Every structure is written in C-alpha cells, then in structure tokens.
Coordinates of C-alpha atoms in Angstrom, one line a residue:
S1 CA -15.2 121.6 -26.7
P2 CA -16.1 119.4 -23.6
D3 CA -18.2 117.2 -25.9
L4 CA -15.4 116.6 -28.3
L5 CA -13.0 115.8 -25.4
Q6 CA -15.5 113.4 -24.0
Q7 CA -15.9 111.7 -27.3
S8 CA -12.2 111.4 -27.7
S9 CA -11.8 109.9 -24.3
E10 CA -14.5 107.4 -25.0
T11 CA -12.9 106.4 -28.3
L12 CA -9.5 105.9 -26.6
A13 CA -11.1 103.9 -23.8
G14 CA -12.9 101.7 -26.3
R15 CA -9.8 101.0 -28.3
L16 CA -7.8 100.2 -25.1
E17 CA -10.6 97.9 -23.9
R18 CA -10.6 96.0 -27.2
F19 CA -6.8 95.8 -27.1
I20 CA -6.7 94.4 -23.6
L21 CA -9.4 91.8 -24.4
E22 CA -7.5 90.7 -27.5
E23 CA -4.1 90.4 -25.8
R24 CA -5.2 89.1 -22.4
P25 CA -2.1 90.3 -20.6
D26 CA -1.0 88.7 -17.3
A27 CA -0.4 92.1 -15.9
V28 CA -1.1 95.7 -16.8
I29 CA 1.3 98.4 -15.6
A30 CA -0.8 101.6 -15.9
T31 CA 1.1 104.9 -15.9
H32 CA -2.1 106.8 -16.9
F33 CA -5.4 107.0 -15.1
L34 CA -7.4 106.0 -18.2
S35 CA -5.5 102.6 -18.3
V36 CA -6.3 102.1 -14.6
E37 CA -10.0 102.9 -15.2
V38 CA -10.4 100.7 -18.2
T39 CA -8.5 97.7 -16.8
S40 CA -10.3 97.9 -13.5
H41 CA -13.7 98.1 -15.2
L42 CA -13.0 94.9 -17.2
K43 CA -11.8 93.1 -14.0
E44 CA -15.0 94.1 -12.2
Q45 CA -17.1 92.7 -15.0
G46 CA -15.2 89.4 -14.8
R47 CA -14.0 89.7 -18.4
I48 CA -10.3 89.5 -17.5
N49 CA -8.2 88.2 -14.7
T50 CA -5.2 90.5 -15.0
K51 CA -2.9 91.9 -12.3
L52 CA -3.2 95.7 -12.3
L53 CA -0.5 98.0 -11.1
S54 CA -1.4 101.7 -10.8
V55 CA 1.9 103.7 -11.2
I56 CA 1.4 107.1 -9.7
T57 CA 3.6 109.5 -11.7
D58 CA 3.1 112.4 -9.3
Y59 CA 4.5 112.9 -5.8
L60 CA 1.0 113.2 -4.2
P61 CA -1.9 111.2 -5.7
H62 CA -5.2 112.2 -7.2
H63 CA -8.4 110.3 -6.9
V64 CA -8.2 109.4 -10.6
W65 CA -5.5 106.9 -9.9
L66 CA -7.8 104.9 -7.6
A67 CA -9.9 102.0 -8.7
K68 CA -11.4 98.8 -7.2
G69 CA -9.5 96.5 -9.5
V70 CA -6.0 97.8 -8.7
D71 CA -3.9 95.1 -7.1
L72 CA -0.9 97.3 -6.2
Y73 CA 0.0 101.0 -6.2
A74 CA 3.5 102.1 -7.0
A75 CA 4.1 105.3 -5.1
A76 CA 6.9 107.9 -5.1
L77 CA 7.3 108.9 -1.4
P78 CA 6.1 108.0 2.1
E79 CA 3.9 111.1 1.7
T80 CA 2.3 109.5 -1.3
K81 CA 1.5 106.4 0.6
E82 CA 0.2 108.3 3.6
K83 CA -2.3 110.1 1.4
L84 CA -3.4 106.9 -0.3
T85 CA -4.1 105.3 3.1
Q86 CA -6.1 108.3 4.1
W87 CA -8.3 107.5 1.1
H88 CA -8.7 104.0 2.5
V89 CA -6.3 102.2 0.3
P90 CA -4.9 99.2 2.3
A91 CA -1.2 99.8 3.2
D92 CA -0.3 96.3 2.0
K93 CA -1.4 97.3 -1.6
I94 CA 1.2 100.2 -1.7
R95 CA 4.8 99.9 -2.7
L96 CA 7.3 102.7 -2.5
T97 CA 9.1 102.4 -5.8
G98 CA 9.8 106.0 -6.9
I99 CA 8.6 107.4 -10.3
P100 CA 10.0 105.7 -13.4
V101 CA 11.8 107.6 -16.1
E102 CA 13.0 106.8 -19.6
K103 CA 16.2 104.7 -19.6
K104 CA 18.3 107.5 -21.2
F105 CA 17.8 109.6 -18.1
L106 CA 19.6 107.0 -16.0
A107 CA 22.8 107.2 -17.9
D108 CA 25.9 108.5 -16.1
L109 CA 26.5 111.8 -17.8
P110 CA 29.3 113.8 -16.1
T111 CA 28.6 117.5 -16.2
L112 CA 31.9 118.7 -17.7
E113 CA 32.1 116.0 -20.3
T114 CA 28.5 116.6 -21.4
R115 CA 29.2 120.4 -21.7
A116 CA 32.2 119.6 -23.9
R117 CA 30.2 117.3 -26.1
L118 CA 27.5 120.0 -26.5
Q119 CA 30.1 122.7 -27.1
L120 CA 29.0 124.7 -24.0
D121 CA 31.1 126.9 -21.7
P122 CA 32.6 124.4 -19.2
S123 CA 33.0 126.9 -16.3
A124 CA 29.8 129.1 -16.5
F125 CA 27.0 128.6 -14.0
T126 CA 24.4 126.9 -16.3
V127 CA 20.6 127.2 -16.0
L128 CA 18.2 125.1 -18.1
I129 CA 14.8 126.6 -18.8
T130 CA 12.1 124.2 -19.9
S131 CA 8.5 125.0 -20.7
G132 CA 6.9 121.8 -21.9
G133 CA 6.4 120.7 -25.5
G134 CA 4.5 123.8 -26.5
G135 CA 6.9 126.3 -25.1
I136 CA 4.2 127.9 -23.0
G137 CA 5.0 130.5 -20.4
S138 CA 7.1 133.5 -19.8
M139 CA 10.4 132.2 -21.0
K140 CA 11.4 135.4 -22.9
N141 CA 11.0 137.4 -19.7
I142 CA 12.9 134.9 -17.6
V143 CA 15.8 135.0 -20.1
E144 CA 15.8 138.8 -20.1
G145 CA 15.8 138.8 -16.3
L146 CA 18.7 136.5 -16.0
L147 CA 20.7 138.4 -18.7
G148 CA 20.0 141.5 -16.7
L149 CA 22.0 140.2 -13.8
K150 CA 25.1 140.9 -15.9
K151 CA 26.7 137.7 -14.5
P152 CA 28.4 134.8 -16.2
I153 CA 25.3 132.6 -16.4
Q154 CA 24.9 130.2 -19.3
I155 CA 21.3 129.8 -20.3
L156 CA 19.9 126.8 -22.1
A157 CA 16.4 127.7 -23.3
V158 CA 14.2 124.9 -24.7
C159 CA 11.3 126.4 -26.6
G160 CA 9.5 123.1 -27.6
T161 CA 7.3 123.5 -30.6
N162 CA 6.9 127.3 -30.1
Q163 CA 8.7 128.5 -33.2
P164 CA 7.9 132.2 -32.7
L165 CA 9.6 132.0 -29.3
F166 CA 12.5 130.1 -30.8
H167 CA 13.1 132.8 -33.4
I168 CA 12.8 135.6 -30.8
L169 CA 15.3 134.0 -28.4
S170 CA 17.6 133.0 -31.3
S171 CA 17.8 136.7 -32.3
M172 CA 18.7 137.6 -28.7
A173 CA 21.4 134.9 -28.7
V174 CA 23.3 136.6 -31.5
D175 CA 24.6 139.2 -29.1
C176 CA 24.6 136.8 -26.1
P177 CA 27.1 133.9 -26.5
L178 CA 26.1 132.3 -23.2
L179 CA 22.4 132.0 -24.4
K180 CA 21.8 128.7 -26.2
V181 CA 18.4 128.2 -27.8
F182 CA 16.7 124.9 -28.7
S183 CA 13.4 124.0 -30.2
F184 CA 11.9 120.6 -29.6
V185 CA 14.7 118.3 -28.3
H186 CA 15.3 114.6 -27.8
H187 CA 18.4 114.9 -25.7
M188 CA 16.9 116.6 -22.6
Q189 CA 18.9 114.2 -20.4
E190 CA 22.1 115.8 -21.7
L191 CA 20.9 119.3 -21.3
M192 CA 19.9 118.5 -17.7
A193 CA 23.3 116.8 -17.1
A194 CA 25.1 119.9 -18.4
S195 CA 23.2 122.3 -16.1
D196 CA 23.6 123.3 -12.5
L197 CA 19.9 124.2 -12.1
V198 CA 16.6 123.5 -13.9
I199 CA 13.7 126.0 -14.2
G200 CA 10.4 124.4 -15.2
K201 CA 6.8 123.5 -14.3
G202 CA 5.5 121.1 -11.7
G203 CA 4.8 118.0 -13.7
G204 CA 5.9 114.8 -12.0
L205 CA 7.9 113.5 -14.8
T206 CA 9.7 116.8 -15.5
I207 CA 10.7 116.9 -11.9
T208 CA 11.8 113.3 -11.7
E209 CA 13.9 113.6 -15.0
S210 CA 15.6 116.6 -13.5
F211 CA 16.3 114.7 -10.3
S212 CA 17.6 111.8 -12.3
Q213 CA 20.6 113.9 -13.2
G214 CA 21.0 115.3 -9.7
K215 CA 19.7 118.7 -10.5
P216 CA 17.6 120.9 -8.2
I217 CA 14.7 122.6 -9.8
I218 CA 12.9 126.0 -9.6
L219 CA 9.2 125.5 -10.1
F220 CA 7.5 128.5 -11.7
R221 CA 3.7 129.1 -11.7
S222 CA 2.7 125.4 -11.2
I223 CA -0.8 124.7 -12.3
P224 CA -3.2 124.3 -9.3
G225 CA -3.8 120.7 -8.5
Q226 CA -1.3 118.0 -9.3
E227 CA 1.6 120.4 -10.1
T228 CA 1.1 122.4 -6.9
R229 CA 1.1 119.1 -4.9
N230 CA 4.3 118.1 -6.6
A231 CA 5.8 121.5 -5.8
F232 CA 4.8 121.0 -2.1
C233 CA 6.9 117.9 -2.0
V234 CA 9.9 119.5 -3.8
N235 CA 9.8 122.3 -1.3
H236 CA 9.3 119.9 1.7
Y237 CA 12.5 118.0 0.8
H238 CA 14.4 121.1 0.1
A239 CA 15.2 119.8 -3.4
G240 CA 14.3 123.1 -5.1
F241 CA 12.4 126.4 -4.8
V242 CA 8.7 127.2 -5.6
V243 CA 8.2 130.7 -7.0
K244 CA 5.4 132.7 -8.4
T245 CA 7.2 135.6 -10.1
I246 CA 10.0 136.1 -12.6
D247 CA 11.7 138.5 -10.1
E248 CA 11.8 135.6 -7.6
I249 CA 13.5 133.4 -10.2
V250 CA 16.1 136.0 -10.9
Q251 CA 16.7 136.5 -7.2
K252 CA 17.1 132.8 -6.5
V253 CA 19.5 132.2 -9.4
S254 CA 21.6 135.2 -8.2
E255 CA 21.7 133.8 -4.7
L256 CA 22.7 130.3 -5.8
L257 CA 25.5 131.8 -8.0
E258 CA 26.8 133.7 -5.0
F259 CA 26.3 131.0 -2.4
P260 CA 27.1 127.6 -4.0
S261 CA 26.5 125.9 -0.6
Q262 CA 22.8 126.4 -1.1
L263 CA 22.9 124.5 -4.3
E264 CA 24.8 121.7 -2.7
A265 CA 22.2 121.5 0.1
M266 CA 19.4 121.2 -2.4
K267 CA 21.2 118.4 -4.2
K268 CA 21.0 116.4 -1.0
G269 CA 17.3 116.7 -1.1
V270 CA 17.3 115.6 -4.7
R271 CA 19.2 112.4 -3.8
V272 CA 16.7 111.6 -1.0
I273 CA 13.7 111.8 -3.4
F274 CA 15.0 110.2 -6.5
K275 CA 14.9 106.4 -6.9
G276 CA 16.9 105.2 -9.9
D277 CA 15.6 101.7 -9.8
A278 CA 11.9 102.5 -10.0
S279 CA 11.3 100.8 -13.3
E280 CA 13.0 97.6 -12.2
K281 CA 11.0 97.6 -8.9
I282 CA 7.8 98.0 -10.8
A283 CA 8.6 95.3 -13.4
R284 CA 9.4 92.9 -10.6
L285 CA 6.1 93.7 -8.8
A286 CA 4.3 92.9 -12.1
Q287 CA 5.9 89.4 -12.2
Q288 CA 5.5 88.5 -8.6
D289 CA 2.7 86.2 -7.4
E290 CA 1.2 88.0 -4.4
N291 CA -0.8 85.1 -3.3

C-alpha cells in the first residue's frame, strides 16, 4: 500500500541519515535519488560538510535527481546536460561522464570465445532476451515469434526469478536446440558478449550494460517516464530500435539477420553513447577540490 511504501522509504532515509552522520564522509557519490535527497538535507541543515555528487543513471534526467546540496552532477550525454540546464542547474556543475557499470561489464569478452566457453553455437545469429529480475513481460510470445521465423537464430532467454516461465521455456527448448534458457544469472556480461542483439526494457543500467559489450538493443514496451526517455536517446543515436509489439520485434530481428549492415550501423551509435571510463571519471571528481 502507499502508506507502507512511505513508511519503508522513511525508514531507509532515517538509517541512511544516521549512517552518514556516523561516518562523516568527505564525499558522497549518490547513484540513487534517495541518497541525493538525504545528503542534501543534511548539508542544508549544516550538520555535514560533504561533497555531494549526483550520478544520473538514466540518459535523460528526472527532477528527483536534483537537490540544493548537490555539488556536481554526473551526466550521460549532452542531451542530459541540456535538460539539466533547462531546469536551471548551472552548467559548471555538470560533468559528462557517462553512466557507470559494474567492473565485470568492462572486461574484453570476444564474441566467439565467449560462445565457446558457454557451449553455444558459434555461427548462429544470437539474440539475448532479458526481462528484469522478475521475468516480467511477454518473453514466451517473443520466443515463439522468433522460432516461427524458421531461421537459424540462437535465443538466450533470461527468465530472472520467474520459475513458471523458466519451466515453460525449458520445455520448449527440448525440441529447439538453439533455444537456451536461464533463470537468474550472475554472468549477464558473458551472455551479452555472446549475443549479436539484446531485447529488453528501457532501464538506464540495462541499456548501458548492453552497450558496454557493444550490443545494440531493441527496447520493448518501455515504462512511460524514465524508460521512454531512455528509449528516445537510444533511438536518437541509432543505437537500437524502440518497438511496441511483438510483431515489430520479430520483423526487426528478421531484417537484421537479412541485412547485417543495419546491425553494424547501430553498433556505431552504441560506441558514440558508451563511455567505458565513467566510474573512473566520477571517482576523480569526488576527490578533486573544486575550490
């Protein structure tokens, strides 16, 4: 219920506030808006004198990332900066760093070597379908649509914690050797590296992780708000496709299989967006004396 969510948020905020007051950090690198809000509040009260970096983990910002106590904003793209300045954030407080990802996503993982390690078909056009930790969405219908093309497409389906979906797709895989089904995984970077294309939702980190391995993405039914804003940027840079229906997914995959040059063109857009040194840039900003 809304009341329970509010109580939970207040509890988390209180615990975070106590932690910051106990630790007295020289800098806070906030990758979640709650950390931005709590740290800024403590600064405004004069209870801490801590440098606060707001790391915006989407390609276009939301107002929740803004706060009076923020010293620097780490932004993904020039479009991110432009929107922040429209909201009256001083330009000298914004740094274009890219979106940071976990270190394992920065490893050099050659496609063919990774396929061999995962015991995948080395030559098949490979599509990775992700759906978030809960396996929410129309993955079964997407898989059926791709199988219906009757083409040599290798499908890596990650079901997350959705065990019913995992069992359904595993049953389908018995008669489909190119369908590989996974539950919750800790080696998503390898699955992305082994793929030619990723199908997923519009979360900023999912997109950036896919781009870290040089893979274009098809964004399916992004949630209105942050995900649709991210989708706008992916489309603007021609680093993927934004679709609303399963038929569109199937059509796009079929086109990419038939015209590989389209896939190569999208990879160029991916390289423009992705910044592999984002974490290092942000860490250096936290240590720099801006005065």
